[in-house]
PDB file of C-alpha atoms in Angstrom:
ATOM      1  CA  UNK H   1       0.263  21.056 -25.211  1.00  0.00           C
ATOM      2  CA  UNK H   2       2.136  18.965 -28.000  1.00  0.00           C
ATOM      3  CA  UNK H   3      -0.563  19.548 -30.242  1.00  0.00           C
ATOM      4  CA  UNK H   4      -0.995  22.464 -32.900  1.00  0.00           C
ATOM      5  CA  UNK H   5      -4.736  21.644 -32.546  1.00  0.00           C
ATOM      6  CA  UNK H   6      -4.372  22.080 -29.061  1.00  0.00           C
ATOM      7  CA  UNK H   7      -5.919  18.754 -28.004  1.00  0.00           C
ATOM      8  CA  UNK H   8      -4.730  17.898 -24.809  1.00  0.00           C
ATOM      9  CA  UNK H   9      -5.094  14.554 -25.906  1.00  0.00           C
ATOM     10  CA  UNK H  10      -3.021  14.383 -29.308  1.00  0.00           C
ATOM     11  CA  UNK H  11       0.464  13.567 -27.681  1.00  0.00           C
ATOM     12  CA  UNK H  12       0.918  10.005 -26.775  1.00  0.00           C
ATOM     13  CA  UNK H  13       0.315  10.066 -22.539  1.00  0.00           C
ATOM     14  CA  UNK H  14       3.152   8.679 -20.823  1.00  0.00           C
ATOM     15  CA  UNK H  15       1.935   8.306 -17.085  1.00  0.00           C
ATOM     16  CA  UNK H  16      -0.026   9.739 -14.799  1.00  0.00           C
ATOM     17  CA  UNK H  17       0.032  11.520 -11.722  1.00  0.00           C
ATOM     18  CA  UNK H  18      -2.886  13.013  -8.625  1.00  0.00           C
ATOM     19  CA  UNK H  19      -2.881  16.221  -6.546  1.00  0.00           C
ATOM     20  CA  UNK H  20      -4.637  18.613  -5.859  1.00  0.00           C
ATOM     21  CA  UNK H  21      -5.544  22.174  -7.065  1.00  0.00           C
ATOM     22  CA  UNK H  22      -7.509  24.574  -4.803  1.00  0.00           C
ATOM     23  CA  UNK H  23      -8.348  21.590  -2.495  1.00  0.00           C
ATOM     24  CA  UNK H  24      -9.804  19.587  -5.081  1.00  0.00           C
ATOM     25  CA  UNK H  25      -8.228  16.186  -6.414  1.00  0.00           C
ATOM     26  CA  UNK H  26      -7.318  16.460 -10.027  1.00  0.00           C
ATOM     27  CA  UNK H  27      -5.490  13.632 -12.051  1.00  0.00           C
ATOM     28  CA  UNK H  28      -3.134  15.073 -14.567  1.00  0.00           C
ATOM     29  CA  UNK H  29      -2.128  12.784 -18.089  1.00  0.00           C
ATOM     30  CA  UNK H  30       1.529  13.456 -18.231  1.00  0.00           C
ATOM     31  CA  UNK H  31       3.063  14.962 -21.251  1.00  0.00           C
ATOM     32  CA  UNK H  32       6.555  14.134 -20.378  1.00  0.00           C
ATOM     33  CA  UNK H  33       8.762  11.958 -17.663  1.00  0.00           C
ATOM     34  CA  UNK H  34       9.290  12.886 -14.290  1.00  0.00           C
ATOM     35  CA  UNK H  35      11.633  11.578 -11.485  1.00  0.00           C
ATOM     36  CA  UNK H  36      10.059  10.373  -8.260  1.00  0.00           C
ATOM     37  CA  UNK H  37      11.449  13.897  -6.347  1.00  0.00           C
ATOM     38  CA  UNK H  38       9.353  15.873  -9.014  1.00  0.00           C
ATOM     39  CA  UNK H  39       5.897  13.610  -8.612  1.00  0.00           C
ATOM     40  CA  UNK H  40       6.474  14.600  -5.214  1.00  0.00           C
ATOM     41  CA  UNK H  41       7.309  18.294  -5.319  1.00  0.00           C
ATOM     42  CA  UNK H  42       5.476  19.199  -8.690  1.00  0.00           C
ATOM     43  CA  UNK H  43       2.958  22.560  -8.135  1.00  0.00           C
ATOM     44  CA  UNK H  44      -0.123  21.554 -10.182  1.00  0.00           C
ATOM     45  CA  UNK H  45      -1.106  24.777 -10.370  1.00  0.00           C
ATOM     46  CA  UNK H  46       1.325  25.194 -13.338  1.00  0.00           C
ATOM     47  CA  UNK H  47      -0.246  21.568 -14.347  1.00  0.00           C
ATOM     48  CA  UNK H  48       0.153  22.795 -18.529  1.00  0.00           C
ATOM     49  CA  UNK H  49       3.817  22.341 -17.754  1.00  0.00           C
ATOM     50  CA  UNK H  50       2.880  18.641 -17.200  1.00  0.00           C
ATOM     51  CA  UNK H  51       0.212  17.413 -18.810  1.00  0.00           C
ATOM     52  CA  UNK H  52      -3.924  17.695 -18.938  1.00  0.00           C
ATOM     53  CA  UNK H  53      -5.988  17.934 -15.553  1.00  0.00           C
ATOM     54  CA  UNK H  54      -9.261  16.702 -14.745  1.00  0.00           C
ATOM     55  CA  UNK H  55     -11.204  15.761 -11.566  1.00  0.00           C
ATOM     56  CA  UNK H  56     -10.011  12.534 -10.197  1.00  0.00           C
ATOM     57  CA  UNK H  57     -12.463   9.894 -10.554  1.00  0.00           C
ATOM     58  CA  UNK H  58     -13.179   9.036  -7.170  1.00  0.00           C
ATOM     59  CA  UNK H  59     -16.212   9.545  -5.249  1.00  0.00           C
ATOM     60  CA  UNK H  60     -18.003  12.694  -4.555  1.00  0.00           C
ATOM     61  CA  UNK H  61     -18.711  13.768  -1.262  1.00  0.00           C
ATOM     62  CA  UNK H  62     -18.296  16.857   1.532  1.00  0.00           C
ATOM     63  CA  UNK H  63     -15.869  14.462   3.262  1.00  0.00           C
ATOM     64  CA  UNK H  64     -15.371  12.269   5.739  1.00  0.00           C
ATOM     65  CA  UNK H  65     -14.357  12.294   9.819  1.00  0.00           C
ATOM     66  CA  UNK H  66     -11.841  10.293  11.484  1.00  0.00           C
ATOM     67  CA  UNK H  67     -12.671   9.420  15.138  1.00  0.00           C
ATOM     68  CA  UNK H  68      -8.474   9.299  15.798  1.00  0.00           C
ATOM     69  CA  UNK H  69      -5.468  11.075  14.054  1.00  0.00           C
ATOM     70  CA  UNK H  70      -4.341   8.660  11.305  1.00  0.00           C
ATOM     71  CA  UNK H  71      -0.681   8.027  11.990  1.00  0.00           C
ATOM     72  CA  UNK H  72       1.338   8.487   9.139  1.00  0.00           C
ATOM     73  CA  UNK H  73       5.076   9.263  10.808  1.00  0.00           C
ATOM     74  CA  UNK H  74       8.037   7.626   9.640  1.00  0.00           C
ATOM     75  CA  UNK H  75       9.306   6.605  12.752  1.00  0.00           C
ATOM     76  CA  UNK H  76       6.442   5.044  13.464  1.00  0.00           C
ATOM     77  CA  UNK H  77       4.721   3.089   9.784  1.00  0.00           C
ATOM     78  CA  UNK H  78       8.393   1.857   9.310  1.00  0.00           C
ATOM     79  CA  UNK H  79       8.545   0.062  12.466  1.00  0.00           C
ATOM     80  CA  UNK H  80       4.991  -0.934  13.299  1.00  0.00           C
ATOM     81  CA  UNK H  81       1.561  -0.798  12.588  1.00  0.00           C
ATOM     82  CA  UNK H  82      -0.424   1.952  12.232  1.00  0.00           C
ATOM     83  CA  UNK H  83      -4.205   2.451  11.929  1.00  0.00           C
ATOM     84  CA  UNK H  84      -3.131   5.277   8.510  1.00  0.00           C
ATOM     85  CA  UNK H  85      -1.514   1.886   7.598  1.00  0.00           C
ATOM     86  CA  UNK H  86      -4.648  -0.300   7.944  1.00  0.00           C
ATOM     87  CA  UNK H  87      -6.572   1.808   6.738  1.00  0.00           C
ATOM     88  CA  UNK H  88      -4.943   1.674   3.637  1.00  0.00           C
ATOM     89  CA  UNK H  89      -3.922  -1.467   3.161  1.00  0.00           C
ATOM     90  CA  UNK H  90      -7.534  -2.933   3.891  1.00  0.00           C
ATOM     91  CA  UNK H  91      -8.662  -0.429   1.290  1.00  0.00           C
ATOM     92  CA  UNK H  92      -6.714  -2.557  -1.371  1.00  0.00           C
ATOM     93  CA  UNK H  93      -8.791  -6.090  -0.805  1.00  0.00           C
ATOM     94  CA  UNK H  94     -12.205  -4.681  -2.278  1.00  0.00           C
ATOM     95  CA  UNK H  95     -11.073  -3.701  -5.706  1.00  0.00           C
ATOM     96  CA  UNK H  96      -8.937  -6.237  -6.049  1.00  0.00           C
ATOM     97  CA  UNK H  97     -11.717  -8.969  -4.858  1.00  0.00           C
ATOM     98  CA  UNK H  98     -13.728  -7.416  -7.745  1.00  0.00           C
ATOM     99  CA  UNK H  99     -11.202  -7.959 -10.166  1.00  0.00           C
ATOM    100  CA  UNK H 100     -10.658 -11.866  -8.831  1.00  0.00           C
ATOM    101  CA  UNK H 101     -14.681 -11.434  -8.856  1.00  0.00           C
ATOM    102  CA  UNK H 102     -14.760 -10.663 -12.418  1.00  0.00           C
ATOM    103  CA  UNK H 103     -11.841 -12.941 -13.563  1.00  0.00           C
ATOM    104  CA  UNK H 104     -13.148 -16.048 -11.891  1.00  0.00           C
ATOM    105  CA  UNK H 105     -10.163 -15.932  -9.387  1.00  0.00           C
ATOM    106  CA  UNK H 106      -9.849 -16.578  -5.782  1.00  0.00           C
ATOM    107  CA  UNK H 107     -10.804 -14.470  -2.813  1.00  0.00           C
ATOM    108  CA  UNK H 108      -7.585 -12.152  -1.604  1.00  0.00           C
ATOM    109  CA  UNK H 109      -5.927 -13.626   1.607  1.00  0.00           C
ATOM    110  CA  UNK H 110      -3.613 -10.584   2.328  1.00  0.00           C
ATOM    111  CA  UNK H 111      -3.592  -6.966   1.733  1.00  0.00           C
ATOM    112  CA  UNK H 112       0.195  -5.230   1.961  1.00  0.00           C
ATOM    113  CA  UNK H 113       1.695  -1.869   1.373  1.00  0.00           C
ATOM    114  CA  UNK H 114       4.984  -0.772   1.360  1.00  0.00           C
ATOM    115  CA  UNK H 115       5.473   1.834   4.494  1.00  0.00           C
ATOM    116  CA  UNK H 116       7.864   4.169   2.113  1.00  0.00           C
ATOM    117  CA  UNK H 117       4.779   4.733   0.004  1.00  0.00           C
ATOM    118  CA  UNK H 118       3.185   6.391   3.079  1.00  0.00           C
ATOM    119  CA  UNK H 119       4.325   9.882   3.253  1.00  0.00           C
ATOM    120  CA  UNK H 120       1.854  11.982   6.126  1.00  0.00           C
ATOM    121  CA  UNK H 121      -0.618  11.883   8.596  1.00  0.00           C
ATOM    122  CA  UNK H 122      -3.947  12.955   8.730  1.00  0.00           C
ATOM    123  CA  UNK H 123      -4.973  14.672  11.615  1.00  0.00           C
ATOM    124  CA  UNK H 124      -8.168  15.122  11.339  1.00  0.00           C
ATOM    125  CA  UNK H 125     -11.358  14.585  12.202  1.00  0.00           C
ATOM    126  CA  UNK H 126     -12.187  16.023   8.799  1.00  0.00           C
ATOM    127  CA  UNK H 127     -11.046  13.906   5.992  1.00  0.00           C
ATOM    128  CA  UNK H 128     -10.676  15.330   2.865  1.00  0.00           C
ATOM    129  CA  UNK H 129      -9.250  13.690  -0.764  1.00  0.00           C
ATOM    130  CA  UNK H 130      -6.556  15.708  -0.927  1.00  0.00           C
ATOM    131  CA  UNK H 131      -5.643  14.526   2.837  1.00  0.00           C
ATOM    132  CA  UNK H 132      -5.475  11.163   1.506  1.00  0.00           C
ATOM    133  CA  UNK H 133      -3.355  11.834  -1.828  1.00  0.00           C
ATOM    134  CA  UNK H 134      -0.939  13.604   0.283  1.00  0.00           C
ATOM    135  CA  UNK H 135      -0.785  10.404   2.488  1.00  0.00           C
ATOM    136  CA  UNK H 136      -0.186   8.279  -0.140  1.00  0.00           C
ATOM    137  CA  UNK H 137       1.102  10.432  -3.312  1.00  0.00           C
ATOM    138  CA  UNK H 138       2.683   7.721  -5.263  1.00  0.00           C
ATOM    139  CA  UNK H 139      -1.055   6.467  -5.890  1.00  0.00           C
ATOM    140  CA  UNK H 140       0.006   3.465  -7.678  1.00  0.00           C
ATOM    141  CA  UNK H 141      -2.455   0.786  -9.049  1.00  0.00           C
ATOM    142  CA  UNK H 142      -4.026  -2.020  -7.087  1.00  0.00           C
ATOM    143  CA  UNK H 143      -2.148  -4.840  -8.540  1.00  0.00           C
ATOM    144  CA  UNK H 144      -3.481  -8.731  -7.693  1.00  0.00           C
ATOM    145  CA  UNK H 145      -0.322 -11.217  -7.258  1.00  0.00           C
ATOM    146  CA  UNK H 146      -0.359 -14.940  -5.732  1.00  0.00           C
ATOM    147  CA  UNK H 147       2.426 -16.743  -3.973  1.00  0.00           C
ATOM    148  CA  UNK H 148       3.393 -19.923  -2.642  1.00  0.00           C
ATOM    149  CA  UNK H 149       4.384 -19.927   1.064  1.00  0.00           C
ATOM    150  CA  UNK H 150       8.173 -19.270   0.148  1.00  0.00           C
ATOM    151  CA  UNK H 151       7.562 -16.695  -1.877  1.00  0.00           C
ATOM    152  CA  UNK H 152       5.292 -15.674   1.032  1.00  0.00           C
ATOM    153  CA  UNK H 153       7.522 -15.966   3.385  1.00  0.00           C
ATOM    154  CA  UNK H 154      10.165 -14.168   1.351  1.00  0.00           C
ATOM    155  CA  UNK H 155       8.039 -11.082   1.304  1.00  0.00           C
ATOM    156  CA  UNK H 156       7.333 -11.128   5.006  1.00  0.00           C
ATOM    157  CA  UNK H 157      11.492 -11.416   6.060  1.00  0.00           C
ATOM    158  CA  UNK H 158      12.153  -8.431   2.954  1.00  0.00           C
ATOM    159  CA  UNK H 159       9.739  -6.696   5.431  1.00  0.00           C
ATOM    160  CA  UNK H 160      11.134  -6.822   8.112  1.00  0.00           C
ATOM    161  CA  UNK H 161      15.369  -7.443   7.008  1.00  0.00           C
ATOM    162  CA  UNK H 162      15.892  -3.558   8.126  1.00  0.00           C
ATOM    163  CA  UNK H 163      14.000  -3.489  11.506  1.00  0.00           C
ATOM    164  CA  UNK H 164      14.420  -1.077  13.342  1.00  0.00           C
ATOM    165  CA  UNK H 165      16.368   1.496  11.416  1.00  0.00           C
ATOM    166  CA  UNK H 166      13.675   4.128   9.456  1.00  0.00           C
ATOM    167  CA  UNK H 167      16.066   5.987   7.329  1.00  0.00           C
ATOM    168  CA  UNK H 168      19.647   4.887   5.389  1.00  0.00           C
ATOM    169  CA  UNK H 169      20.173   3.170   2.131  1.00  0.00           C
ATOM    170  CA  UNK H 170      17.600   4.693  -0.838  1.00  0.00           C
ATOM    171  CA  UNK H 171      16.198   0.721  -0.612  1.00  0.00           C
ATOM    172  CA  UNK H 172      15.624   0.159   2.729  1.00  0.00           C
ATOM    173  CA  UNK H 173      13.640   0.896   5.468  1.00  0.00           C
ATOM    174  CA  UNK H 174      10.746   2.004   3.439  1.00  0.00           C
ATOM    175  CA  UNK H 175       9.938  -2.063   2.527  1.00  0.00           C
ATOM    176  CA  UNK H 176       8.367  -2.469   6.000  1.00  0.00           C
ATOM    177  CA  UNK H 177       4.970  -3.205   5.581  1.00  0.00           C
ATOM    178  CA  UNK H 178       1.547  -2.421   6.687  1.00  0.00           C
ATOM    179  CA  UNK H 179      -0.524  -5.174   6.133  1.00  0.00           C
ATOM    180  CA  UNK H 180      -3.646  -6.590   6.885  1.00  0.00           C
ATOM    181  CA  UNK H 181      -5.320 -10.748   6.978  1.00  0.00           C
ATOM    182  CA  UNK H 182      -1.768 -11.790   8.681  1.00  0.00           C
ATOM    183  CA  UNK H 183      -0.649 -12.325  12.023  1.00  0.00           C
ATOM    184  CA  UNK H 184       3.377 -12.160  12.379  1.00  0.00           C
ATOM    185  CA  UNK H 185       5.662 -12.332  14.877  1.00  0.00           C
ATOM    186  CA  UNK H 186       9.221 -11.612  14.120  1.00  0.00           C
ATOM    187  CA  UNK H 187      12.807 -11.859  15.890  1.00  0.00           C
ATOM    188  CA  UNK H 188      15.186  -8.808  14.857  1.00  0.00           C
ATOM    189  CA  UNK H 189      18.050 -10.767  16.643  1.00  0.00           C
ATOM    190  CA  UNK H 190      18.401 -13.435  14.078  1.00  0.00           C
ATOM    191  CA  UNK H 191      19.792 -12.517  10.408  1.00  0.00           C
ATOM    192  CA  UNK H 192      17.704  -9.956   7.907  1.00  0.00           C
ATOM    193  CA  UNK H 193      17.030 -11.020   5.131  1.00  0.00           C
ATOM    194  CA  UNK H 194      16.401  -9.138   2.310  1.00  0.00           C
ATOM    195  CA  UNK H 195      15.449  -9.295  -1.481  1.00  0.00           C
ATOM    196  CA  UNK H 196      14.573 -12.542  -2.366  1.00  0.00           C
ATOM    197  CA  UNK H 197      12.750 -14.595  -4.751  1.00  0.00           C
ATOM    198  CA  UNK H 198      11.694 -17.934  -2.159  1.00  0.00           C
ATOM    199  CA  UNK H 199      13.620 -18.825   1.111  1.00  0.00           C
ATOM    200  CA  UNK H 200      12.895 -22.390   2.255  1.00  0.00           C
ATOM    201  CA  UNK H 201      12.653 -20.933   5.915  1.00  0.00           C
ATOM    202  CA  UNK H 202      11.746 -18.314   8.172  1.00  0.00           C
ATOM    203  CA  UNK H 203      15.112 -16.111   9.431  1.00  0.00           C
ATOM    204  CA  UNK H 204      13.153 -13.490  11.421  1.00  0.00           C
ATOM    205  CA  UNK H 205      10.066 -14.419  10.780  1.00  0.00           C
ATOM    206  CA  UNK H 206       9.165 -17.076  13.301  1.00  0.00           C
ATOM    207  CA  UNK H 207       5.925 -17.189  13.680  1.00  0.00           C
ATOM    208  CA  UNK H 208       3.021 -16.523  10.323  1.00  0.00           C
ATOM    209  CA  UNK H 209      -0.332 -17.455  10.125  1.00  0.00           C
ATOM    210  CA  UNK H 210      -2.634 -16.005   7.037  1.00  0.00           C
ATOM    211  CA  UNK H 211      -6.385 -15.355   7.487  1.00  0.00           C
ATOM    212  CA  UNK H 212      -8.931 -18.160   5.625  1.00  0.00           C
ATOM    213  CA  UNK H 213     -12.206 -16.695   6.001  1.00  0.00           C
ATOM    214  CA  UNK H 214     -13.153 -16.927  10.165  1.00  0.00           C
ATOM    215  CA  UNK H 215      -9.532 -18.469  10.885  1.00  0.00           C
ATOM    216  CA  UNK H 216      -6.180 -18.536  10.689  1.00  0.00           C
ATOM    217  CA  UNK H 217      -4.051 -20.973   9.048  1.00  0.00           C
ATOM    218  CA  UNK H 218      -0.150 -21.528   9.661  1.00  0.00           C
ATOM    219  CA  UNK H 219       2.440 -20.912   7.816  1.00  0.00           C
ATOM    220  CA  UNK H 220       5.509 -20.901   9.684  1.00  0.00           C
ATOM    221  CA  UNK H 221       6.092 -22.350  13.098  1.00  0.00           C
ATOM    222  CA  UNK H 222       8.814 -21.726  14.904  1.00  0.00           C
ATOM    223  CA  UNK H 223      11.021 -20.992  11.865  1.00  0.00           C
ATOM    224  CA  UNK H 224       9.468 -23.676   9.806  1.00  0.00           C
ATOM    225  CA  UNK H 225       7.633 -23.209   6.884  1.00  0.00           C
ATOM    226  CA  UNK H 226       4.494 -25.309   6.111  1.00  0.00           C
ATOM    227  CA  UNK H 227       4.355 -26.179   2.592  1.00  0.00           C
ATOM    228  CA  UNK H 228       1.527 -26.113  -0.204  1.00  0.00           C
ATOM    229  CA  UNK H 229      -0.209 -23.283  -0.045  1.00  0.00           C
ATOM    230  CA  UNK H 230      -0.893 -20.541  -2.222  1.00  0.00           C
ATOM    231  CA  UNK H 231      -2.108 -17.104  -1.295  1.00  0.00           C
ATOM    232  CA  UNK H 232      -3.582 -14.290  -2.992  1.00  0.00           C
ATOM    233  CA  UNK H 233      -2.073 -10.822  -2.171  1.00  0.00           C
ATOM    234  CA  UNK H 234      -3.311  -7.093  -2.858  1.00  0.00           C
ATOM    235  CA  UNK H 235      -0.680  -4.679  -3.442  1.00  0.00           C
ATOM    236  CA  UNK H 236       0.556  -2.054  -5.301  1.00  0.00           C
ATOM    237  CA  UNK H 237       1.762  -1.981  -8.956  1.00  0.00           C
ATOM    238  CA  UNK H 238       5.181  -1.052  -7.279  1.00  0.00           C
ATOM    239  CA  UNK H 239       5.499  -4.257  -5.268  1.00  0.00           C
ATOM    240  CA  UNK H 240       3.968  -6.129  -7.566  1.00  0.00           C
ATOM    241  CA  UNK H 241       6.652  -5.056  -9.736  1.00  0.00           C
ATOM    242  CA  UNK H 242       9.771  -6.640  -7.076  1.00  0.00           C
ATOM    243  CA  UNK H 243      10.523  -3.164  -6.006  1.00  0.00           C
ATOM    244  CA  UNK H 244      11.590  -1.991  -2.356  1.00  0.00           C
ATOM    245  CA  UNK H 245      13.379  -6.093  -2.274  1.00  0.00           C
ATOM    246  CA  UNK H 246       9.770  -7.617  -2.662  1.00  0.00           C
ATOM    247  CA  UNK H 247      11.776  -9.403  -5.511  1.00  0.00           C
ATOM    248  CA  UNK H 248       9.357 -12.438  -4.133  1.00  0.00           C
ATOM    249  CA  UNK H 249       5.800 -10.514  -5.405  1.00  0.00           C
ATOM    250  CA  UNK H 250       7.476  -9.645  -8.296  1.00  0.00           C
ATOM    251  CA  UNK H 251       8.454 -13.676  -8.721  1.00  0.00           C
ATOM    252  CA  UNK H 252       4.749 -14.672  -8.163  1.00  0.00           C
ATOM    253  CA  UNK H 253       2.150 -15.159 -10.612  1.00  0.00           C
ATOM    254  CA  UNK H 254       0.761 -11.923 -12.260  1.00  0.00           C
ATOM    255  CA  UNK H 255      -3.252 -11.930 -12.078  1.00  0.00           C
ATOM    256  CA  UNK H 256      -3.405  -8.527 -13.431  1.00  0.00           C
ATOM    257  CA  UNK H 257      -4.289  -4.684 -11.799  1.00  0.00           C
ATOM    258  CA  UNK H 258      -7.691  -3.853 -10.634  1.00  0.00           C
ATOM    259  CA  UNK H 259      -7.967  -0.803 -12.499  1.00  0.00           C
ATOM    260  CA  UNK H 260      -8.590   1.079  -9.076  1.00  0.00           C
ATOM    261  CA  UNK H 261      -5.338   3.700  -7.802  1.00  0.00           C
ATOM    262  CA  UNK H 262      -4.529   3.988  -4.279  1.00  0.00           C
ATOM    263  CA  UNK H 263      -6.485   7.257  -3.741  1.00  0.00           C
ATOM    264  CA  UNK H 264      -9.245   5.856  -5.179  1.00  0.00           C
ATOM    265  CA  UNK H 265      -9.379   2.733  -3.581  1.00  0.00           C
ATOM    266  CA  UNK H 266      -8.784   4.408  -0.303  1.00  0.00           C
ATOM    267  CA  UNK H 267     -11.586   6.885  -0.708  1.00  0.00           C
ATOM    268  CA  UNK H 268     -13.793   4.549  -1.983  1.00  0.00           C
ATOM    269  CA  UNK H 269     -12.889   2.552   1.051  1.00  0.00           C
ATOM    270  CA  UNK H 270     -13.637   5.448   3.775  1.00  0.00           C
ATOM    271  CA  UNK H 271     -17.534   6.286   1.956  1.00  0.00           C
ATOM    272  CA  UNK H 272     -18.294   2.600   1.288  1.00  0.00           C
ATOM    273  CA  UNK H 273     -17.115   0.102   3.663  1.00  0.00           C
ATOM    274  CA  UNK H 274     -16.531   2.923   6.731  1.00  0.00           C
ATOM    275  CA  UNK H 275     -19.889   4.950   6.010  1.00  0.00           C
ATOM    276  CA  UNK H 276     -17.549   8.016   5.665  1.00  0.00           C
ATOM    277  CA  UNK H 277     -16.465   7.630   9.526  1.00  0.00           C
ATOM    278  CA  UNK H 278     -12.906   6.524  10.553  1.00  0.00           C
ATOM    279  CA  UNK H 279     -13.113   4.801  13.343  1.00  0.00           C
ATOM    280  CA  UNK H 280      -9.044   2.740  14.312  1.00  0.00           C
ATOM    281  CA  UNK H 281      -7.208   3.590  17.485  1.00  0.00           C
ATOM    282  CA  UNK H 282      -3.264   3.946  16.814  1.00  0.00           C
ATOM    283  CA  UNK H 283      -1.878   1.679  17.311  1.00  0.00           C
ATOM    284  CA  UNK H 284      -4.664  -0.473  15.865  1.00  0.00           C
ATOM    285  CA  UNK H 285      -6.192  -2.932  18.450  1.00  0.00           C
ATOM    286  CA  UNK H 286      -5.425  -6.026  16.062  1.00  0.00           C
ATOM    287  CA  UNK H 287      -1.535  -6.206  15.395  1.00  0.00           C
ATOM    288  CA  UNK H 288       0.019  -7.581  12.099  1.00  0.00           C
ATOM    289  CA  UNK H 289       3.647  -7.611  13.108  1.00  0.00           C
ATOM    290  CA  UNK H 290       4.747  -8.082  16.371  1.00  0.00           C
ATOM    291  CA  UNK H 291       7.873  -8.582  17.512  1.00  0.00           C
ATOM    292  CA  UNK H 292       9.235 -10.634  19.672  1.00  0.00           C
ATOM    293  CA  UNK H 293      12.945  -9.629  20.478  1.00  0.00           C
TER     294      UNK H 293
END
């Protein structure tokens, strides 16, 4: 595989990408580029045509049980929460707490993926690895990114600048976001707006408050946006990145990635913090986005 001595190894790795094989989670060291439709589609059971396998590093188990079906449907994570949603997106704050942990940063405020980077549900009650990479196959890298409240609130209106609609434009409805440590209420009659770096006030977004510790502080009020704070957000590489219009993340400050891939931190998640037991009602009994019109 690019080598004569047949090192796996010897050809400069270009990405990488997880699957699975016979049921178990492998991660593969790509060879050679792929489009997004062919990280999606690729059978890595001709995985030499791609790169080297190995067994994902994630942790070992016999599974896990969900109490409730983990709703990953488009029509539904691209137009409200879902507890597949929370569940993922609360998954992000521990590794990247560690990293801020290890860096001698602050404590993350808000946890957010991007809905288009959830692609099934998981039925259920058994839980598998596999289960989760098919959920969420992009398995980017937990990135850590902070914001002032513009840039904040810039993020929340990209979220929401295509409600309702769940399909259309290649860059659109997939930016809604599942989110946890925000409460947000949102008016789809007043003007979408998408793609920016800072907005000096809230469009849809009328209402945002952002979890510190046992409370919640304000952000916006009625359209208004209170100045002067800064907030820590885990997300993926992607959005960190200003893809899927979060041009605002990508505008932020850079604190670095985790080390930890969705999949991982997900899994990781379920054993450690859930005891291996899934236990969120869809839709989840504490609401992120509501909205209002």
């Amino acid at each position: 595989l690019g080598s004569d001595s047949g090192d796996p190894f010897a050809s400069p790795a270009i990405g990488h990408i997880g699957g699975c094989i016979d049921n178990e989670l492998v991660r593969c060291t790509l060879q050679r580029e792929l489009s997004g439709d062919d990280i999606l589609n690729v059978d890595l059971k001709d995985a030499l045509t791609v790169g080297f396998c190995e067994a994902a590093a994630v942790k070992e188990g016999n599974g896990a049980k969900t109490a409730h079906p983990l709703n990953g449907e488009r029509e539904d994570v691209r137009t409200r929460d879902t507890n597949l949603g929370q569940l993922i997106a609360s998954s992000f704050a521990g590794p990247a707490d560690a990293f801020q942990m290890d860096n001698g940063g602050d404590q993350v405020d808000i946890s957010i993926v991007n809905s288009g980077g959830i692609r099934a549900s998981i039925d259920g009650p058994d839980v598998t690895q596999c289960d989760i990479n098919k959920a969420a196959p992009f398995n980017n890298p937990i990135a850590v990114v902070k914001v002032n409240a513009n840039q904040l609130v810039a993020a929340m209106e990209n979220s929401v600048c295509k409600f309702p609609e769940t399909s259309g434009d290649g860059l659109g409805t997939g930016r809604f976001a599942q989110m946890v440590g925000v409460e947000m209420e949102f008016d789809p009659s007043e003007a979408g707006v998408c793609g920016q770096t800072s907005v000096s006030a809230g469009s849809r977004v009328r209402s945002l408050k952002v979890k510190r510790g046992a409370t919640y502080v304000d952000v916006v009020d009625d359209g208004t946006i209170i100045p002067g704070g800064n907030y820590v957000i885990a997300t993926s590489g992607y959005l960190a990145g200003g893809n899927d219009g979060y041009d605002s993340l990508g505008a932020g400050v850079q604190l670095g990635q985790s080390g930890v891939t969705e999949y991982q931190a997900v899994w990781n998640y379920i054993a450690d913090e859930l005891d291996s037991y899934v236990n969120i009602k869809d839709p989840p009994a504490s609401q992120s986005i509501k909205c209002i019109g």
